[in-house]
Short mmCIF file of N, CA and C in Angstrom, two decimals:
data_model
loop_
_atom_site.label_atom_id
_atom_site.label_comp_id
_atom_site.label_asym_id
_atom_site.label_seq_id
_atom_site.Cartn_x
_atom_site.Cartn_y
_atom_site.Cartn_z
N UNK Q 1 4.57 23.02 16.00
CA UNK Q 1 3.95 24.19 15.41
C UNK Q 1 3.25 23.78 14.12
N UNK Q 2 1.98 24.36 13.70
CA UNK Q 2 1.10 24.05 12.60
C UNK Q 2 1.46 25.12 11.70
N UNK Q 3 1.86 24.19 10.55
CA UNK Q 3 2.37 24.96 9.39
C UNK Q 3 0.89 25.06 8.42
N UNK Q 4 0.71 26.55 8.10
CA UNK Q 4 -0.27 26.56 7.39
C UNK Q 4 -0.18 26.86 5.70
N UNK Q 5 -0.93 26.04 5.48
CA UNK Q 5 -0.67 25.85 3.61
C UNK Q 5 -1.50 26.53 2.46
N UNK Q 6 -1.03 26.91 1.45
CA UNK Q 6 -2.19 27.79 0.56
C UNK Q 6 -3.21 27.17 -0.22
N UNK Q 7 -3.91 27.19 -0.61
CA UNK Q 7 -5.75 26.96 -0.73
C UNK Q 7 -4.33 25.51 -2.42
N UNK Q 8 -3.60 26.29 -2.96
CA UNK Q 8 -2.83 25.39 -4.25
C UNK Q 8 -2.32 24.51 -3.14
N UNK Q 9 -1.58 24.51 -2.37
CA UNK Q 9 -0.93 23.22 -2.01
C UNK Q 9 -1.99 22.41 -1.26
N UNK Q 10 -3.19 22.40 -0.97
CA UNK Q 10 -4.16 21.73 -0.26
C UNK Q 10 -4.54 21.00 -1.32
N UNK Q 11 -4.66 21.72 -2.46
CA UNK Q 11 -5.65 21.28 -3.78
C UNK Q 11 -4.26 20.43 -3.98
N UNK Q 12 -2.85 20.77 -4.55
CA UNK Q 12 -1.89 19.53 -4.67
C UNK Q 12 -1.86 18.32 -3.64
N UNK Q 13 -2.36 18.69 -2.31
CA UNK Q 13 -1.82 17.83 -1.50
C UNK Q 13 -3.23 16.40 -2.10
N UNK Q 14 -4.89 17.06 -2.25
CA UNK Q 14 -5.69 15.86 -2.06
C UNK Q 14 -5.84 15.51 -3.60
N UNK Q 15 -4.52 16.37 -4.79
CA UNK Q 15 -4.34 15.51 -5.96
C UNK Q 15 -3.21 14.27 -5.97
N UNK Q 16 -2.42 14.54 -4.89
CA UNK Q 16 -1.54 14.03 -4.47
C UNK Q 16 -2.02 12.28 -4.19
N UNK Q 17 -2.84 12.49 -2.86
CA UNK Q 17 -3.76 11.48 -2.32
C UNK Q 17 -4.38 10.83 -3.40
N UNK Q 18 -5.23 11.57 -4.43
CA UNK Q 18 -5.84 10.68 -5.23
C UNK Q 18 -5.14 9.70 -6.16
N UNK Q 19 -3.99 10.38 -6.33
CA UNK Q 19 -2.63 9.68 -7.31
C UNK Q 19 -2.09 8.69 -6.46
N UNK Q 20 -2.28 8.51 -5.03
CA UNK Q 20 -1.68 7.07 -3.97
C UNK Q 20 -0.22 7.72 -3.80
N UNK Q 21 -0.62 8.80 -3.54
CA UNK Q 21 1.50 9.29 -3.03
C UNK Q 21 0.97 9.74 -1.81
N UNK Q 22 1.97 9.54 -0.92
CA UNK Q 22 1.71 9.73 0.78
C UNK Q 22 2.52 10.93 1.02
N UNK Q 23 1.64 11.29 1.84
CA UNK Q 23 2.19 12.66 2.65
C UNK Q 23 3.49 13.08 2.88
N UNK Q 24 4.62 12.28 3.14
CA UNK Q 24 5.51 12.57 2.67
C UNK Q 24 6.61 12.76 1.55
N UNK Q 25 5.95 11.90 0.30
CA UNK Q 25 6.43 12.45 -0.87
C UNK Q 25 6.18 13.97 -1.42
N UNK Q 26 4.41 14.04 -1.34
CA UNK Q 26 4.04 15.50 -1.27
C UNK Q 26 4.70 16.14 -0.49
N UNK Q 27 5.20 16.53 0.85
CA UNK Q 27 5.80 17.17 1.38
C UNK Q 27 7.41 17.42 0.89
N UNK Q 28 7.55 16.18 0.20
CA UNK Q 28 9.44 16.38 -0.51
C UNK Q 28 8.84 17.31 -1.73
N UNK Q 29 7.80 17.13 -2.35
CA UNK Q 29 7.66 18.15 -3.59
C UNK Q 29 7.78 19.13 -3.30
N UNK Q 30 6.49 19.59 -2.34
CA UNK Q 30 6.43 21.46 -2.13
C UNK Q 30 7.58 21.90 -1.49
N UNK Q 31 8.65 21.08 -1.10
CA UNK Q 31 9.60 21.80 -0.04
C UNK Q 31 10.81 21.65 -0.92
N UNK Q 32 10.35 21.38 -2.14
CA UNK Q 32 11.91 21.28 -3.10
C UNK Q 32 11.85 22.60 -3.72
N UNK Q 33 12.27 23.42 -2.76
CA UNK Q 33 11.84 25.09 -3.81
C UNK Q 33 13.29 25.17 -4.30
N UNK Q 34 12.56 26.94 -5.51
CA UNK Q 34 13.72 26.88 -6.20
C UNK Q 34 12.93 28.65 -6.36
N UNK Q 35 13.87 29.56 -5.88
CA UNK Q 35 13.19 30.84 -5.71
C UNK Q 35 11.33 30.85 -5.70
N UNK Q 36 11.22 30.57 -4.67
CA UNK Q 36 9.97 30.06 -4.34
C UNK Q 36 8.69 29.34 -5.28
N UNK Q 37 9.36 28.73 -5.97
CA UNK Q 37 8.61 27.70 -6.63
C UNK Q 37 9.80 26.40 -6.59
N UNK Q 38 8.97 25.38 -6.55
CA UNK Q 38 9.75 24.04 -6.47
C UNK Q 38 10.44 23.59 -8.04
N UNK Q 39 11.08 22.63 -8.36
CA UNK Q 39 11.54 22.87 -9.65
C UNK Q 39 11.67 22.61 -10.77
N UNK Q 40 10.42 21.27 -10.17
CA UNK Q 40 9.31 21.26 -11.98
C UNK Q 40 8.50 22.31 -12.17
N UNK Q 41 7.98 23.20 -11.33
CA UNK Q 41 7.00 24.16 -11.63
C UNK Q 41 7.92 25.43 -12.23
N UNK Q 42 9.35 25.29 -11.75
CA UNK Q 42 10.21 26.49 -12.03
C UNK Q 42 10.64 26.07 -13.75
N UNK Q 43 10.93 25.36 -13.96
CA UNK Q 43 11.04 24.57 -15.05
C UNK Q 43 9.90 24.88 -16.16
N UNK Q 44 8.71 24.38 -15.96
CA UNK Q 44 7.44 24.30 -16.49
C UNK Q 44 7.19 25.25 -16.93
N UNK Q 45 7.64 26.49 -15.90
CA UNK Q 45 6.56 28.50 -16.18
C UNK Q 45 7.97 29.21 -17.38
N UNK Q 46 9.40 28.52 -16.62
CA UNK Q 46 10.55 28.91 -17.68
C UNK Q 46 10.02 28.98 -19.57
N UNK Q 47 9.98 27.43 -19.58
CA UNK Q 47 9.52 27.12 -20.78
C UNK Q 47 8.51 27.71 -21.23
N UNK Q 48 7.54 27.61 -20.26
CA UNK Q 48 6.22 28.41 -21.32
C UNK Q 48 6.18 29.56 -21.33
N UNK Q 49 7.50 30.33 -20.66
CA UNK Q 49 7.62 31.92 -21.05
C UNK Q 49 8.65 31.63 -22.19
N UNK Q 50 9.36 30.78 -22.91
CA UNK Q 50 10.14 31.44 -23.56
C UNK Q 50 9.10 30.92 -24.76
N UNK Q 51 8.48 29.88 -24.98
CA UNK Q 51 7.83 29.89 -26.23
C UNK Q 51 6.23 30.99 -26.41
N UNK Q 52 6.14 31.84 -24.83
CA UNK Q 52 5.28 32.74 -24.99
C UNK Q 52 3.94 32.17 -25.11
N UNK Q 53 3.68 30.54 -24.25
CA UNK Q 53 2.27 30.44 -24.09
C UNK Q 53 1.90 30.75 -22.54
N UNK Q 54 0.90 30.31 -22.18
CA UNK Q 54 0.19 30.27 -21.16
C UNK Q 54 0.38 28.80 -20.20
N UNK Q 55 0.99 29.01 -18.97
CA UNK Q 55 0.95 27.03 -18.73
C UNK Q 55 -0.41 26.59 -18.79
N UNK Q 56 -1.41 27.37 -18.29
CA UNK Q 56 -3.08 26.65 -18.40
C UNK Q 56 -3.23 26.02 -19.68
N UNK Q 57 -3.01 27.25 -20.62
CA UNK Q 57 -2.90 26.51 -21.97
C UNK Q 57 -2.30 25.35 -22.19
N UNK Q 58 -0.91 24.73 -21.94
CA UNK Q 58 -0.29 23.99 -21.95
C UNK Q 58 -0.94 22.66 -21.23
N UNK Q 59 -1.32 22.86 -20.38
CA UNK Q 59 -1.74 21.77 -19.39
C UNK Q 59 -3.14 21.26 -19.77
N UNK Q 60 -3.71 22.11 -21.00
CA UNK Q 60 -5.56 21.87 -21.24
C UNK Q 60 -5.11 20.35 -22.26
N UNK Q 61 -6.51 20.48 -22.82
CA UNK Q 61 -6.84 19.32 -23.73
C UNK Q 61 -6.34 19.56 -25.50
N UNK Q 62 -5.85 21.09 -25.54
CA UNK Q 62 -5.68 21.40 -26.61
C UNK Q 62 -4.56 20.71 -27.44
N UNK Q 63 -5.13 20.39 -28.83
CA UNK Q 63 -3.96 19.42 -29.63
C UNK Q 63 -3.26 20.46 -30.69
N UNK Q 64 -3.42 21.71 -30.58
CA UNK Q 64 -2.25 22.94 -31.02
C UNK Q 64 -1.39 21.83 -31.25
N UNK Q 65 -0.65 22.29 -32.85
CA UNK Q 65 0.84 21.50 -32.59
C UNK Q 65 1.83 22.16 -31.39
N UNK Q 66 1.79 24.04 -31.53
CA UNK Q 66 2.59 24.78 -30.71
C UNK Q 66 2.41 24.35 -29.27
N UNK Q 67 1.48 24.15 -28.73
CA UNK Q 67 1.02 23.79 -27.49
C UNK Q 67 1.42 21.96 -27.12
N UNK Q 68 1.39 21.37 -27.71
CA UNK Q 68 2.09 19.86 -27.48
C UNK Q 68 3.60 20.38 -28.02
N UNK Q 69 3.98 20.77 -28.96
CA UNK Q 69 5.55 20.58 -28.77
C UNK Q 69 5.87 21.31 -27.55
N UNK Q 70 5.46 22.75 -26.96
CA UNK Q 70 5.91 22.85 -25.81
C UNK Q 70 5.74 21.66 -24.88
N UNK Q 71 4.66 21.00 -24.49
CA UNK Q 71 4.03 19.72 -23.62
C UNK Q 71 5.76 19.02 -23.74
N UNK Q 72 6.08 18.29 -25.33
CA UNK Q 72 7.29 17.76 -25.55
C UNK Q 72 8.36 17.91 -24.53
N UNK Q 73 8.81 19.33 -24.80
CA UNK Q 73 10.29 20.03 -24.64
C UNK Q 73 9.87 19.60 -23.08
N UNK Q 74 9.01 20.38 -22.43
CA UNK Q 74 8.91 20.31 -20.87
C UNK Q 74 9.30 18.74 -20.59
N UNK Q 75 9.02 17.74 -21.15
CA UNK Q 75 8.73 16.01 -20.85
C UNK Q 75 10.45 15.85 -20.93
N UNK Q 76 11.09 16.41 -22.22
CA UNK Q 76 12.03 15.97 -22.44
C UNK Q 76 13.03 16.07 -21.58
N UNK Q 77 12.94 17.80 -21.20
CA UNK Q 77 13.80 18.58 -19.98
C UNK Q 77 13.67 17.80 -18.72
N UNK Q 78 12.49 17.96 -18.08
CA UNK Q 78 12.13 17.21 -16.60
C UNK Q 78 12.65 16.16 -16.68
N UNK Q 79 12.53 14.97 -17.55
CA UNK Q 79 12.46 13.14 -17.37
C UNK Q 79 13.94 13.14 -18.02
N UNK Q 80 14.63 13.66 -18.98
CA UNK Q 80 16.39 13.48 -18.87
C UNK Q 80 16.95 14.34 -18.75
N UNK Q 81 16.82 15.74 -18.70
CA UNK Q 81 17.80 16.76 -18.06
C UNK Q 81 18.31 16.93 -16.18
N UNK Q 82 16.73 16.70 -16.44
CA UNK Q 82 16.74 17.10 -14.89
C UNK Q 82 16.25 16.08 -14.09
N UNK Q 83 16.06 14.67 -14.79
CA UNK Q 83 15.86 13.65 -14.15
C UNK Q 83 14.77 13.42 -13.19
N UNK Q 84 13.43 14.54 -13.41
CA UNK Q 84 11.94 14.25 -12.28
C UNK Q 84 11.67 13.09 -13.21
N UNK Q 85 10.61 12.76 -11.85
CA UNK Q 85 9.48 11.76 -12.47
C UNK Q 85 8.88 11.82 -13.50
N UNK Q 86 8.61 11.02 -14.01
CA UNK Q 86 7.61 10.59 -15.45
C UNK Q 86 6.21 10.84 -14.51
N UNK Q 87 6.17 10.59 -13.03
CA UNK Q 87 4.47 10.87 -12.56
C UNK Q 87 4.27 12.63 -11.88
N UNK Q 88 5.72 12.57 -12.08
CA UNK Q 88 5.34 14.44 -11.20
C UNK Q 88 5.40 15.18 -12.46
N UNK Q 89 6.31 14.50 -13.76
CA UNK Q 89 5.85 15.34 -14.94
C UNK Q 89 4.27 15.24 -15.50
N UNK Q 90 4.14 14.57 -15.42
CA UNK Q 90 2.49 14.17 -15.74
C UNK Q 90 1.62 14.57 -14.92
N UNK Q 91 1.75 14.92 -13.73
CA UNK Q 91 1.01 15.84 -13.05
C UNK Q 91 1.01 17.19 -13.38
N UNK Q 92 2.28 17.79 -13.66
CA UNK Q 92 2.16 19.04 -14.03
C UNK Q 92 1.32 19.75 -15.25
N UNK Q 93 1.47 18.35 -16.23
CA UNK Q 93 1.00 18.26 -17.32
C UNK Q 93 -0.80 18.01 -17.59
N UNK Q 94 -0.90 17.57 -16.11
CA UNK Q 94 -2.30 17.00 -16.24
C UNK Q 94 -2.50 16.25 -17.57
N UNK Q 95 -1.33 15.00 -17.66
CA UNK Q 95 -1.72 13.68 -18.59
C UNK Q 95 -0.96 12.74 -18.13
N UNK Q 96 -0.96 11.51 -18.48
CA UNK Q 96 -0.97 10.06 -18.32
C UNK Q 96 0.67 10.32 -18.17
N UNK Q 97 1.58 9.30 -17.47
CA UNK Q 97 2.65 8.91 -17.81
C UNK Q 97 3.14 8.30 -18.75
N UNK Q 98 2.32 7.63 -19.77
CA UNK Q 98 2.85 6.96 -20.71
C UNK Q 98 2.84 8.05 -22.33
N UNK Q 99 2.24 9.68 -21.57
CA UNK Q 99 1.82 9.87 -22.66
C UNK Q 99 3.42 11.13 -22.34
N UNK Q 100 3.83 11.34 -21.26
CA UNK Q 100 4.94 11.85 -20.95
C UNK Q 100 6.25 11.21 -21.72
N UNK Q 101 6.17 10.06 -21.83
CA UNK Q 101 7.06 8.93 -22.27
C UNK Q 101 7.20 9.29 -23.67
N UNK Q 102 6.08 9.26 -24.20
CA UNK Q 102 5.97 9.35 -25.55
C UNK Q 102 6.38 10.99 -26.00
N UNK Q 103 6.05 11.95 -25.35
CA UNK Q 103 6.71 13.02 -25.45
C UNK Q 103 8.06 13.08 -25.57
N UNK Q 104 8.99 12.90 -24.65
CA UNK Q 104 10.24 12.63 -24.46
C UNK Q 104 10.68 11.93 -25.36
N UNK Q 105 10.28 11.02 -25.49
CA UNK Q 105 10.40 9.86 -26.97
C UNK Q 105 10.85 10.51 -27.99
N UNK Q 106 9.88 11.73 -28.52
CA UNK Q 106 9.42 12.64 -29.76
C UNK Q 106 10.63 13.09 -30.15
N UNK Q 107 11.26 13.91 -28.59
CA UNK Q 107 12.60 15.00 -29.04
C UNK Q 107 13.45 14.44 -29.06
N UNK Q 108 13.55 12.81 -28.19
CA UNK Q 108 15.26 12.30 -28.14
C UNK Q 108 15.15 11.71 -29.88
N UNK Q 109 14.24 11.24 -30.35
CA UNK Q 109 14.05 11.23 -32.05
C UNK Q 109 14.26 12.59 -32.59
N UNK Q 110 13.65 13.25 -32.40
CA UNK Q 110 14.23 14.53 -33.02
C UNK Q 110 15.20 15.07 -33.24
N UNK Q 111 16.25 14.78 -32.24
CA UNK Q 111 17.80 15.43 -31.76
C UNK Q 111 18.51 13.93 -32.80
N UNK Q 112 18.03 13.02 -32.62
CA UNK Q 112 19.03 11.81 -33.24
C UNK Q 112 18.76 11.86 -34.30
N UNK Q 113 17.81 12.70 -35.39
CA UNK Q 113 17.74 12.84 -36.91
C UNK Q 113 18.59 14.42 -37.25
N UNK Q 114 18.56 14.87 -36.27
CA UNK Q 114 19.07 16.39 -36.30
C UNK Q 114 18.05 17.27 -36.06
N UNK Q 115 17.42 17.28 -36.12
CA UNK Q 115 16.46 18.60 -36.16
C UNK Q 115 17.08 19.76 -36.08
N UNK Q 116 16.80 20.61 -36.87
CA UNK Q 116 17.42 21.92 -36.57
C UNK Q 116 16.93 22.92 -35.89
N UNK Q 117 15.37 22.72 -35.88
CA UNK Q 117 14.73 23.83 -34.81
C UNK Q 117 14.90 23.41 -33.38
N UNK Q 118 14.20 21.57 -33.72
CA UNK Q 118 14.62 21.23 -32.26
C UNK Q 118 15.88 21.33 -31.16
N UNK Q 119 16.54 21.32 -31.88
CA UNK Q 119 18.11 21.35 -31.41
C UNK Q 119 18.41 22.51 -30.85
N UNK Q 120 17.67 23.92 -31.79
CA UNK Q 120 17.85 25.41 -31.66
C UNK Q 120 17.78 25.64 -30.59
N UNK Q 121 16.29 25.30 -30.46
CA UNK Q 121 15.10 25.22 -29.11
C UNK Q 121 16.09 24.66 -27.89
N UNK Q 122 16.54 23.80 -27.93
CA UNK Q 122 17.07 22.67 -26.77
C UNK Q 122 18.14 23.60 -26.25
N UNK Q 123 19.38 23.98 -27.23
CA UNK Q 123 20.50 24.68 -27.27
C UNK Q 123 20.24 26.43 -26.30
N UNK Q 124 18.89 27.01 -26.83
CA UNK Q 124 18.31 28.32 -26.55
C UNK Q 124 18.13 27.90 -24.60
N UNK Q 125 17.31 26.80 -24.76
CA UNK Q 125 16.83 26.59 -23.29
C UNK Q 125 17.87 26.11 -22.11
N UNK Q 126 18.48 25.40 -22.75
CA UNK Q 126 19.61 25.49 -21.87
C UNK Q 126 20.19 26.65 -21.32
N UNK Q 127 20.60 26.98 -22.15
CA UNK Q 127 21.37 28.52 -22.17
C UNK Q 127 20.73 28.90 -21.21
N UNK Q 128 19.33 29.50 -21.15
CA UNK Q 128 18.44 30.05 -20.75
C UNK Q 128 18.50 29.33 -18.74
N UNK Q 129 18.24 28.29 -18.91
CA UNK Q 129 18.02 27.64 -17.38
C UNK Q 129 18.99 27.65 -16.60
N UNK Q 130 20.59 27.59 -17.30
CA UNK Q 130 21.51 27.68 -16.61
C UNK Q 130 21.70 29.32 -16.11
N UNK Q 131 21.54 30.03 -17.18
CA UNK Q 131 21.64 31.03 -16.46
C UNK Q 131 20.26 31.69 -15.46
N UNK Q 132 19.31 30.92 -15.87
CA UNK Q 132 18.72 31.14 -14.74
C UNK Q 132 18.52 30.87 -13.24
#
């Protein structure tokens, strides 16, 4: 039977291709749902509702500090909370893997000086994902 796909997962599938991931990795992505979104994207829309941006926003070229520290938190969550890829976070992100790295980098420095907002933030989102 021919499973038919939406106009977004066609457009993921031949961003997929251009990135050299084969049809069946793409197929482990879209089919990793999580109340019908998979669960970097469930992850991704979480976050940028609680700091109240836009993910487009998030994902543009904009160097907002507010808009990269969200970029951060998302890098930090995905690549050691929840253990995705450094290349499926960077897809979501529409940027480099090394620049994902360096994100993640930012907060595990942040948390090891203390930060107190950061920490707030980290402490809030948790909260938040588990019970979601």
């Amino acid at each position: 039977m021919l499973k038919m796909y939406s106009q977004r997962e066609i457009e993921l599938a031949i961003e997929f291709g251009k990135r050299g991931h084969s049809l069946k990795e793409f197929k482990k992505f879209i089919n990793s749902k999580k109340e019908k979104e998979s669960k970097p994207y469930y992850l991704f829309n979480t976050i940028c509702n609680y700091y109240n941006v836009e993910p487009e926003a998030v994902k543009g070229r904009s160097r907002d500090k507010n808009l990269v520290y969200v970029r951060k938190i998302f890098s930090y969550f995905a690549c050691v909370k929840y253990n995705f890829r450094q290349e499926d976070t960077a897809f979501i992100l529409r940027k480099e893997r090394s620049t994902v790295v360096h994100y993640r980098n930012s907060i595990i420095d942040w948390v090891d000086i203390q930060d107190k907002q950061t920490i707030n933030d980290l402490n809030n989102l948790k909260q938040l994902l588990n019970n979601g």
